[in-house]
Short mmCIF file of C-alpha atoms and ligand atoms in Angstrom, two decimals:
data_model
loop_
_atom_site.label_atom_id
_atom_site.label_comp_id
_atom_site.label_asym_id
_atom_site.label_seq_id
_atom_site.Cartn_x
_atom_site.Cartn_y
_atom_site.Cartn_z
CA UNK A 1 -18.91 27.42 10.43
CA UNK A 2 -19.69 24.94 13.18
CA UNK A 3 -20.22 20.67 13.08
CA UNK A 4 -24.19 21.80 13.57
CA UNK A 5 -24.61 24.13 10.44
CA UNK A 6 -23.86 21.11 8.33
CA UNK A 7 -26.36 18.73 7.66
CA UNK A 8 -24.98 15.51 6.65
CA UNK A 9 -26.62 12.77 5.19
CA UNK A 10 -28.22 10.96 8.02
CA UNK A 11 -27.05 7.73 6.85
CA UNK A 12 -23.66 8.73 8.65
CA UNK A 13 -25.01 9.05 12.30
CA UNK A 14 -24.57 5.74 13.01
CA UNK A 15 -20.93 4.96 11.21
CA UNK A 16 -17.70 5.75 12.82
CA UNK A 17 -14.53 6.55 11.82
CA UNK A 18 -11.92 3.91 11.29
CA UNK A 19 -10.70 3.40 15.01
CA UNK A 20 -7.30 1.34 14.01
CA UNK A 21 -6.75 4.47 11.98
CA UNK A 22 -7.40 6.54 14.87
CA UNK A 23 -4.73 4.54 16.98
CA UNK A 24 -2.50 5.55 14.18
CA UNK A 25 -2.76 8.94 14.36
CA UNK A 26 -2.42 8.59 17.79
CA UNK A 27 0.66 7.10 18.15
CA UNK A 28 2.05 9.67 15.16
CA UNK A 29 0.95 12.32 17.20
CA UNK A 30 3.29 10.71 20.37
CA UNK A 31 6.02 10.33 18.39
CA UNK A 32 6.24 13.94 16.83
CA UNK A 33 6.29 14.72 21.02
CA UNK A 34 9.41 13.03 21.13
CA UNK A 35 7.89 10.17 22.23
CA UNK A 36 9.40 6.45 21.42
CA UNK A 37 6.36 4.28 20.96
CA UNK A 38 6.29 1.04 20.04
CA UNK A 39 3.46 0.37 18.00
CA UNK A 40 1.63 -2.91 17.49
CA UNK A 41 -1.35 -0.92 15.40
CA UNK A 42 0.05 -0.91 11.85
CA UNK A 43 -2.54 -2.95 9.43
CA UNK A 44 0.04 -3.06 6.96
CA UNK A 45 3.14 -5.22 6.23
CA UNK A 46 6.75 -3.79 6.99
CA UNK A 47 7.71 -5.13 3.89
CA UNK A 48 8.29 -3.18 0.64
CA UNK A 49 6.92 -4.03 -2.12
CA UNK A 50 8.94 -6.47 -4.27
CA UNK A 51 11.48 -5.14 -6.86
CA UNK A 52 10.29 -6.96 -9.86
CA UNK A 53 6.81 -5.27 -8.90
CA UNK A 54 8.23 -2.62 -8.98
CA UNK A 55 10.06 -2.49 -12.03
CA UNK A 56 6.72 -3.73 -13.69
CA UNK A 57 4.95 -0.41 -12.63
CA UNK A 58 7.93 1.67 -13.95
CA UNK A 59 8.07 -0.18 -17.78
CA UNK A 60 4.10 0.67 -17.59
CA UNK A 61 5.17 4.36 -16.98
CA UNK A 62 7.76 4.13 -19.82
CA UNK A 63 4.94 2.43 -22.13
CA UNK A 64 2.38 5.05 -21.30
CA UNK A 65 -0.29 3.00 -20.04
CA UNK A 66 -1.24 6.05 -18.01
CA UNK A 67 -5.05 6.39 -19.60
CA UNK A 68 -8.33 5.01 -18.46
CA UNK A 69 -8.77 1.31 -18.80
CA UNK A 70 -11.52 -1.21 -18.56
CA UNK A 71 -13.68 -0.51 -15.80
CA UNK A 72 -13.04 -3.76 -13.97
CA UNK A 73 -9.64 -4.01 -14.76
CA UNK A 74 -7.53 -4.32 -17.09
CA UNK A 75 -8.05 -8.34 -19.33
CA UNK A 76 -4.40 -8.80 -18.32
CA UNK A 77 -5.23 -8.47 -14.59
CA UNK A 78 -8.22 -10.34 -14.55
CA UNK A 79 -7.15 -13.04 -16.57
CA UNK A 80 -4.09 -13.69 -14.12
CA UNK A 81 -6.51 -13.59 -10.90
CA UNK A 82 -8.90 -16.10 -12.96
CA UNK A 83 -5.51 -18.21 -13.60
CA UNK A 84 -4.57 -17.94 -9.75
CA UNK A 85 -7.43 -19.20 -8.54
CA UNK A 86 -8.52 -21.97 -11.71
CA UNK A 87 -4.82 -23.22 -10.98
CA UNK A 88 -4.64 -23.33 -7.12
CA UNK A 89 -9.00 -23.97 -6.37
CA UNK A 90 -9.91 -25.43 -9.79
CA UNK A 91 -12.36 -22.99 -9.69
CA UNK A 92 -13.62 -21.67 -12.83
CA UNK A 93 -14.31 -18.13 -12.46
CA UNK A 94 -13.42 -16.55 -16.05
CA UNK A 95 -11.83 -13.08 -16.55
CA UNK A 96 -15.69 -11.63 -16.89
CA UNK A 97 -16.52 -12.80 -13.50
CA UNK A 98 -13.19 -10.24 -11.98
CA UNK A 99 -13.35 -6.88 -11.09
CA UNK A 100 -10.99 -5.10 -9.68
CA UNK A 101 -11.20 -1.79 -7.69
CA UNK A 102 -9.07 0.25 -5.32
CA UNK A 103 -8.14 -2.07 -2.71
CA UNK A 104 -10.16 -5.01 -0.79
CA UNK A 105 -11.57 -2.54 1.46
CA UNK A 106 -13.55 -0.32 -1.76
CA UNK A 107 -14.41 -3.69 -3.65
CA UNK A 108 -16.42 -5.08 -0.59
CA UNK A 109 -17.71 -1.48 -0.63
CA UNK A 110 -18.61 -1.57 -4.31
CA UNK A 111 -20.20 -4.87 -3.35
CA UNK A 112 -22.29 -3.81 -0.52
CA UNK A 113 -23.49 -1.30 -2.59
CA UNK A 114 -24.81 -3.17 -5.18
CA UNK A 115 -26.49 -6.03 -2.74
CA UNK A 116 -28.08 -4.76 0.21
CA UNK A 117 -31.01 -2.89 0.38
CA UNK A 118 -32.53 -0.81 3.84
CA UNK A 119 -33.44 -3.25 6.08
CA UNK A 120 -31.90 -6.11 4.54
CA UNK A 121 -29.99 -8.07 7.51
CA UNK A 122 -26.37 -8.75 6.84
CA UNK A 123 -24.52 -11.77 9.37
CA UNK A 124 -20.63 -10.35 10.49
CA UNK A 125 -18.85 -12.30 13.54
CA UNK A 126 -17.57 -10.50 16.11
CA UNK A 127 -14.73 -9.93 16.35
CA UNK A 128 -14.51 -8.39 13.08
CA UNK A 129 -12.96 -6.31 10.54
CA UNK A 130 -13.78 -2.67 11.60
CA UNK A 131 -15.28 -1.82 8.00
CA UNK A 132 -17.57 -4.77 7.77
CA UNK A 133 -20.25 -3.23 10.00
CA UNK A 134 -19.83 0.42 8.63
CA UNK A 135 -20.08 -0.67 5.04
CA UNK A 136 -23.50 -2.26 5.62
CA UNK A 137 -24.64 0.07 7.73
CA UNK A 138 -23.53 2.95 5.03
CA UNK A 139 -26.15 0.86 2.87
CA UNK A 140 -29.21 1.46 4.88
CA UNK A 141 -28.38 -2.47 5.93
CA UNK A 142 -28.10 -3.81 9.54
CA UNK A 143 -25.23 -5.50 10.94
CA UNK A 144 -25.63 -9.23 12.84
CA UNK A 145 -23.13 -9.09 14.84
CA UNK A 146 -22.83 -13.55 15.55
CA UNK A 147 -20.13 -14.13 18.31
CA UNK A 148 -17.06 -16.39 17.40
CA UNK A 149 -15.94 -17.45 21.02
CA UNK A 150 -12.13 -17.50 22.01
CA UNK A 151 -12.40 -21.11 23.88
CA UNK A 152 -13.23 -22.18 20.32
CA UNK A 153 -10.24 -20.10 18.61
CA UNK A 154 -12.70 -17.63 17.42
CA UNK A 155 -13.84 -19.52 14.36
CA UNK A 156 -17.30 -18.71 12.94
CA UNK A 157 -19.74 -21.52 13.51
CA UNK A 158 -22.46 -21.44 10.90
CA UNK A 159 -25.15 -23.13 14.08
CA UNK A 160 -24.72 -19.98 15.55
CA UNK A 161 -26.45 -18.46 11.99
CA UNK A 162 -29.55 -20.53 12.36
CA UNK A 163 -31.72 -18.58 14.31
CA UNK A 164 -31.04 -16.06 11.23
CA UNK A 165 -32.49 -17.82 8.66
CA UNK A 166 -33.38 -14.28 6.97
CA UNK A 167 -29.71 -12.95 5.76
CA UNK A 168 -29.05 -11.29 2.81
CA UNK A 169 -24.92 -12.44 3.16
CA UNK A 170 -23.13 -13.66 5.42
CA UNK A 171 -19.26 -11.92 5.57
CA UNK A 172 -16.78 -13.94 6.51
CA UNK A 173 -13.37 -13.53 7.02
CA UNK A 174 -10.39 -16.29 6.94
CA UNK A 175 -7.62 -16.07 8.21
CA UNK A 176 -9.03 -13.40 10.33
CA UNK A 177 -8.22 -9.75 11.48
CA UNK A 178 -8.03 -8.87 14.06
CA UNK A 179 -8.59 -12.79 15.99
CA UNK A 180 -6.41 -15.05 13.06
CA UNK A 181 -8.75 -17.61 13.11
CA UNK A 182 -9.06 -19.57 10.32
CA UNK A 183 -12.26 -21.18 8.99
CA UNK A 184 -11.41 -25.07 8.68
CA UNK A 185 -12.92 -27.04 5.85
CA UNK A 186 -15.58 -28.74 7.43
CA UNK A 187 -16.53 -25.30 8.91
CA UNK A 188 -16.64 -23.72 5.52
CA UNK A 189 -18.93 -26.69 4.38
CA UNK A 190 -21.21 -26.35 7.01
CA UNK A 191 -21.21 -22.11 6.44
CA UNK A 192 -21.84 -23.38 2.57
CA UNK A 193 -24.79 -25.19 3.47
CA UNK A 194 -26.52 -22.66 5.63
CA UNK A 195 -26.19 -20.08 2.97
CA UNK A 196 -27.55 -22.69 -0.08
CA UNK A 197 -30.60 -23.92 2.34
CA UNK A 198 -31.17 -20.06 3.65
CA UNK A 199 -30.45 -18.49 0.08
CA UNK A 200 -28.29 -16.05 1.26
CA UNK A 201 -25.25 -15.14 -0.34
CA UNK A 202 -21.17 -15.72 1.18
CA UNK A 203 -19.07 -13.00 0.76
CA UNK A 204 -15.51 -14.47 1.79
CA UNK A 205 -12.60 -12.10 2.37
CA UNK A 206 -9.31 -14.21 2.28
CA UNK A 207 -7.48 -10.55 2.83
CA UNK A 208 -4.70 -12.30 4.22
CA UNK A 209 -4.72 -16.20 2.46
CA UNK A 210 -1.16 -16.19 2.37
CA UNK A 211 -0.46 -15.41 5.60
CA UNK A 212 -1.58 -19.15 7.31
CA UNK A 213 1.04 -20.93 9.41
CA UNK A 214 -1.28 -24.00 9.74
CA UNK A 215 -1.64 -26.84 10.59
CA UNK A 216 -2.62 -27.69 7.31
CA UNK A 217 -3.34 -25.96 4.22
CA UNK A 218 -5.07 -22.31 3.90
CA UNK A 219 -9.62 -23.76 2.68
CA UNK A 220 -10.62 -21.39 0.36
CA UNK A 221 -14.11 -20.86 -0.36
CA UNK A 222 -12.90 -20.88 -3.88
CA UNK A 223 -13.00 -24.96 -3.45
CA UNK A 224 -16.48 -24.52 -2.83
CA UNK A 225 -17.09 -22.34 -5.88
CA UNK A 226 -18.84 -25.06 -8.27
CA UNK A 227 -21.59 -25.62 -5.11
CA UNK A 228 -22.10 -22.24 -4.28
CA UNK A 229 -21.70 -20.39 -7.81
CA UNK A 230 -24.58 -18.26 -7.74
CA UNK A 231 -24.17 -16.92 -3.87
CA UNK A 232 -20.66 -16.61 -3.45
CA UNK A 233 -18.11 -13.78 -4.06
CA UNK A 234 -14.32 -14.20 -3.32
CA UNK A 235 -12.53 -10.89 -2.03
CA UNK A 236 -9.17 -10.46 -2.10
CA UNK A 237 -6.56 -8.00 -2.47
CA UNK A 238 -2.71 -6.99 -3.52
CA UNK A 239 -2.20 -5.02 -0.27
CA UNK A 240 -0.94 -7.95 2.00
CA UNK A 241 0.21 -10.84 0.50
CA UNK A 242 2.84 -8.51 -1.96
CA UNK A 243 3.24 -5.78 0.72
CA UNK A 244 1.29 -3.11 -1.51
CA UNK A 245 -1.09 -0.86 0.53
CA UNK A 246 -0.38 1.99 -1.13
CA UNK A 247 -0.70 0.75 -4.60
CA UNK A 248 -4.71 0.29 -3.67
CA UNK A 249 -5.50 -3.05 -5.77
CA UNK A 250 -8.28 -5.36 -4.47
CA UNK A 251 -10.66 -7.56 -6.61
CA UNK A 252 -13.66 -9.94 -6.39
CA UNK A 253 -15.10 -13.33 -8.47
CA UNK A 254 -18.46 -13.93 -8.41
CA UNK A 255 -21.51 -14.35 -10.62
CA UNK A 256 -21.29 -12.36 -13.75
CA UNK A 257 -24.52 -9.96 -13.24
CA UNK A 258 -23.01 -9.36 -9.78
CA UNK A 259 -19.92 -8.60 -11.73
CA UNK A 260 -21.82 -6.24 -13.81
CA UNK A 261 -23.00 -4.87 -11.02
CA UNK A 262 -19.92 -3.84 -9.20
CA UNK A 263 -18.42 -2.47 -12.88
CA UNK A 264 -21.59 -0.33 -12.78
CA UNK A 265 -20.73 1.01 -9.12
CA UNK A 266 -17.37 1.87 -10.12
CA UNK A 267 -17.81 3.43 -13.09
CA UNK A 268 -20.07 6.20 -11.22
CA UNK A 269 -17.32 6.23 -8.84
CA UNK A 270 -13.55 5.98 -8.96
CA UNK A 271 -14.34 4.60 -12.84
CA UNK A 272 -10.82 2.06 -11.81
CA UNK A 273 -8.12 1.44 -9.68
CA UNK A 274 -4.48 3.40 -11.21
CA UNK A 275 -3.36 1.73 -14.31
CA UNK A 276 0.23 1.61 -13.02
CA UNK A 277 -0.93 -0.04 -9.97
CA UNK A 278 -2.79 -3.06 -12.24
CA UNK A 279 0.31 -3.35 -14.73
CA UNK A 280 2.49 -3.97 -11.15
CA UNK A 281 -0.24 -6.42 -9.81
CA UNK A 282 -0.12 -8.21 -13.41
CA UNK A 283 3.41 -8.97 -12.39
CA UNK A 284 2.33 -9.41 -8.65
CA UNK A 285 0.68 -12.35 -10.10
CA UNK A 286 3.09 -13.70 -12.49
CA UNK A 287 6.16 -13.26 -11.62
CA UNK A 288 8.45 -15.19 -8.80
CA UNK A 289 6.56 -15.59 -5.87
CA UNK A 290 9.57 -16.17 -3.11
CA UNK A 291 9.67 -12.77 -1.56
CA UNK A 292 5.94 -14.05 0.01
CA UNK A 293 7.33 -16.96 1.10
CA UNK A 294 9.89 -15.37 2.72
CA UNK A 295 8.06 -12.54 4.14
CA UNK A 296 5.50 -15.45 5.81
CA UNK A 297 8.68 -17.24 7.17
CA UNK A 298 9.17 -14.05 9.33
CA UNK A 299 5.85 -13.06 10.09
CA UNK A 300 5.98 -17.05 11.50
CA UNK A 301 9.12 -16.39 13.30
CA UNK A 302 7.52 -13.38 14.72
CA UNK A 303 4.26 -14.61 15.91
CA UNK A 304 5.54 -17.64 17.28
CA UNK A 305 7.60 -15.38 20.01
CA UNK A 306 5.19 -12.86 20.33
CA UNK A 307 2.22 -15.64 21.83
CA UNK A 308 5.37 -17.13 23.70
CA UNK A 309 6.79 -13.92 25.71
CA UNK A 310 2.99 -12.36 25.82
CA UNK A 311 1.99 -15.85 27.80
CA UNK A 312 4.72 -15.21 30.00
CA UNK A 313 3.17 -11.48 31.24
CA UNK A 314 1.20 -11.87 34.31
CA UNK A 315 -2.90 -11.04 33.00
CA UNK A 316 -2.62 -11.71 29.16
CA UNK A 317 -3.55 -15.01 27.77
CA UNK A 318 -2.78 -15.25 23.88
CA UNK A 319 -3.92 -18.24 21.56
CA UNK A 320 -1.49 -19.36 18.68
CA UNK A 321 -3.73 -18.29 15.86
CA UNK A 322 -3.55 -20.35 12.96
CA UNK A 323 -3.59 -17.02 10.11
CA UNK A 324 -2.96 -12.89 9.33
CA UNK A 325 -0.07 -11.33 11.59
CA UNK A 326 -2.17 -10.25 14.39
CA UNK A 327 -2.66 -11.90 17.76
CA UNK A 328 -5.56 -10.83 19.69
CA UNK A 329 -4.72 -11.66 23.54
CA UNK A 330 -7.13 -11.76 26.53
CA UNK A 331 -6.41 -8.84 28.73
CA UNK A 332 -9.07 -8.53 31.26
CA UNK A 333 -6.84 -10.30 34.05
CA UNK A 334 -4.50 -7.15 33.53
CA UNK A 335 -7.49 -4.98 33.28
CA UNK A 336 -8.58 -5.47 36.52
CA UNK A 337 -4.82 -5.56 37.76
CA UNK A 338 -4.66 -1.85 36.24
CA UNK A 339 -8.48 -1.15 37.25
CA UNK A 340 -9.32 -0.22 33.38
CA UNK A 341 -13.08 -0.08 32.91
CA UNK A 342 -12.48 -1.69 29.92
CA UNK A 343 -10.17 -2.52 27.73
CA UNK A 344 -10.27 1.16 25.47
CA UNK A 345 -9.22 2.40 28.84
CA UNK A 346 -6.34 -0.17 28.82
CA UNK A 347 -4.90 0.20 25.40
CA UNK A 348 -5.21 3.87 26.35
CA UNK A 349 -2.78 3.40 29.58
CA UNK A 350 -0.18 1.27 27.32
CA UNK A 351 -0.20 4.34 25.32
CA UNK A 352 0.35 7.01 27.64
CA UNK A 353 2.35 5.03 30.31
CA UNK A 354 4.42 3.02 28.45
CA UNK A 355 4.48 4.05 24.77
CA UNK A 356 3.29 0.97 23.42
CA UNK A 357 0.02 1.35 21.08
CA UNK A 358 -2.08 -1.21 20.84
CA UNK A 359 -6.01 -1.61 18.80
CA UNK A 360 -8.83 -2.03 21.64
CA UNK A 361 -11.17 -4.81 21.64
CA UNK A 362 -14.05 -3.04 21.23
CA UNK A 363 -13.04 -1.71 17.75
CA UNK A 364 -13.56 -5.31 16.61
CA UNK A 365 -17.08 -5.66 18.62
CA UNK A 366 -14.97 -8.20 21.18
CA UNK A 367 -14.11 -5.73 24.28
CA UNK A 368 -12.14 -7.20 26.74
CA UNK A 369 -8.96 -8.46 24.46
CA UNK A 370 -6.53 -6.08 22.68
CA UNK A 371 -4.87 -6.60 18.87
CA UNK A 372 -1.26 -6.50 18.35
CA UNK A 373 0.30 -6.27 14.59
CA UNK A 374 3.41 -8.56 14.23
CA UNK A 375 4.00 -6.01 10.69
CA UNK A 376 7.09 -4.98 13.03
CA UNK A 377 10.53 -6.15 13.75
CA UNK A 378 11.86 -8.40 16.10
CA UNK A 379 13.61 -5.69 17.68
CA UNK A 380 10.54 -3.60 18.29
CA UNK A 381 8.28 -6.42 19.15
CA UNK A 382 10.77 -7.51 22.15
CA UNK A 383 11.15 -4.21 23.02
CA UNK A 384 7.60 -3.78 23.59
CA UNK A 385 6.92 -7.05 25.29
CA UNK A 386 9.46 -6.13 27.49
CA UNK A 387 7.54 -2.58 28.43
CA UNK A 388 4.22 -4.37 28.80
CA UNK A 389 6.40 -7.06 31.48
CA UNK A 390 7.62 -4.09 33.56
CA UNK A 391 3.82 -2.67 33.83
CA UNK A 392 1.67 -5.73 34.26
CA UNK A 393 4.62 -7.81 35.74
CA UNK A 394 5.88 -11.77 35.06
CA UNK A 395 3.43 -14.47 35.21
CA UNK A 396 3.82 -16.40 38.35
CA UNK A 397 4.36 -20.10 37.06
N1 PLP B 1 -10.13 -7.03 4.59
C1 PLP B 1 -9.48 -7.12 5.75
C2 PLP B 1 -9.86 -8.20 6.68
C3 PLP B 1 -8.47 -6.22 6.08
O1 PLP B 1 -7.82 -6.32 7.24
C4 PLP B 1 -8.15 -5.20 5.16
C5 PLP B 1 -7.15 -4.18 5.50
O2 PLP B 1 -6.73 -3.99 6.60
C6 PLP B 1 -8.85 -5.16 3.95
C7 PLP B 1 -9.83 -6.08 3.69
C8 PLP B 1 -8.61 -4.12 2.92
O3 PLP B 1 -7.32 -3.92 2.56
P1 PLP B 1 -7.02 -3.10 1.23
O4 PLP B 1 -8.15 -2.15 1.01
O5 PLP B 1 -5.73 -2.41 1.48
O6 PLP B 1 -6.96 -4.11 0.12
#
């Protein structure tokens, strides 16, 4: 059978396959060669998951919750994520305004689903998070893509919304992957009052809320919650902050017939996310939260020598960013040193000439810059800094 006797649903013409997965499989591919690659791709945390996490997913085993719960989530779960963020926001999201599905990535799914229509327009800045643009589009929606400019540290502005007065939500994402921007609090107000005077709705993924270095503290839009109520939803997820990706727990707060909305997605779909996995994100929740603090120490440590030995390589410019553990560095000076068309072409020459796998630019909408994952260690990130040095050379100071 060949690719043209199928006929797939015509809604997936325009979507494309992950492309940080892609780099991935890639750099798997190298290294079953033989290949040593140093890889900067990962979108996951080194870490393992916590033991006491752990151990709360094996007593669930032991106490045979192994059957179907609640389609949002089991109470237990959603009461704790209502306590997390009533006791750090004050925001007063109740355990019927949770759901919980199979990771951030399927609950913004779940929520696309159940809010955009064909046609309706749907604001993402660029550069984004590759499954923004894909989800809406997946929904008959269209993607506007809004810049968020690097000589501004690649925060969204809400004046750059205003000539779209007609969106159906605005995604935003704080701290940020792949830039690590982070929205600051005036910022968020102003975003807040372009949604409430455009009725549009904020859907705010704080994927990686931990993970800010400041200055300051992390602005949720969860302090905002009381003014925006009825057109915000908070996404969030287990995957990052406790080092489970596999485990595939995400969630969302929002307005209750959104809520009810989302529970009747999922329950034509995966019905829930594993009951093991919520009984070990119960604990996630409630139990001691200093293996975060420590893993954030690191990731700190990390970044702050990354942006320091990547300044020091003659065509890359890298801001600090303020959030996540990804930088996202200006390469077109080495671009044109290597005479890459752009900068797919360049990641692909770290790759093949060096062993060092990077995400391109344009996988985020924001060609011309590269991302690199600090979710490695020390070892490996020097080791690659020190390939990219011998291929682009030292910065002249
Ligand atoms: N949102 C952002 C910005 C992400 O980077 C990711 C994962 O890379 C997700 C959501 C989804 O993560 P998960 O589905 O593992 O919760």
């Amino acid at each position: 059978m060949t690719r043209s006797d199928v006929h797939l649903a015509r809604r997936l013409e325009a979507v494309s396959v992950s492309p940080t997965l892609a780099v991935m499989m890639e750099a798997k591919a190298l290294r079953e060669r033989g290949v040593d690659v140093v890889d900067f791709g990962p979108g996951e945390p080194d870490f393992d998951t916590p033991e006491n996490i752990k151990r709360a997913a094996v007593v669930a085993l032991q106490n045979n919750l192994t059957h179907y719960t609640d389609t949002g989530g089991i109470l237990d779960l959603r009461r704790a994520i209502a306590a997390r963020y009533r006791d750090r926001w004050d925001a007063a999201w109740g355990p019927d305004e949770v759901v919980s599905g199979c990771g951030g990535k399927n609950v913004l799914f779940l929520i696309a689903m159940a809010l955009f229509e064909p046609g309706d327009r749907v604001a993402i800045y660029a550069p984004y998070w590759v499954s923004f643009p894909e989800q809406v589009k997946l929904c008959g929606a269209v993607p506007v893509v809004v810049a968020a400019r690097e000589a501004d540290g690649f925060v969204p502005r809400a004046r750059d919304l205003e000539a779209h007065r007609d969106l159906k939500a605005i995604i935003v994402n704080s701290p940020c992957n792949p830039s690590g921007a982070v929205i600051p609090p005036d910022e968020l107000e102003r975003l807040a009052e372009f949604a409430a005077s455009s009725g549009s709705w904020v859907i705010s993924d704080e994927t990686y809320d931990t993970f800010h270095y400041g200055p300051g503290s992390f602005a949720s839009f969860a302090s905002l919650h009381a003014r925006l109520r009825d057109r915000l939803v908070l996404v969030n997820s287990f995957s990052k902050t406790y080092a489970m990706t596999g485990w595939r727990v995400g969630y969302a707060l929002g307005p209750r017939p959104l809520m009810e909305a989302l529970r009747k997605v999922q329950s034509h779909d995966a019905t829930h996310t594993s009951s093991i996995s919520q009984a070990a994100a119960v604990e996630a929740l409630n139990g001691p939260q200093d293996s975060v603090a420590s893993m954030r120490e690191e990731y700190r440590r990390r970044r702050d020598e990354l942006v320091r030995s990547l300044n020091r390589i003659r065509g890359l410019t890298c801001q600090v960013p303020p959030g996540s553990f990804y930088v996202f560095p200006n390469v077109t000076g080495a671009m044109a040193a290597l005479g890459c068309a752009d900068s797919i072409e360049f990641a692909r020459r770290l790759m093949s000439e060096i062993g060092v796998a990077t995400v391109p630019g344009e996988a985020f909408g924001a060609p011309g810059y590269v991302r690199l994952s600090y979710a490695l260690s020390l070892d490996r990130i020097r080791a690659g800094v020190e390939r990219l040095r011998t291929l682009l050379g030292a910065r002249e100071s």
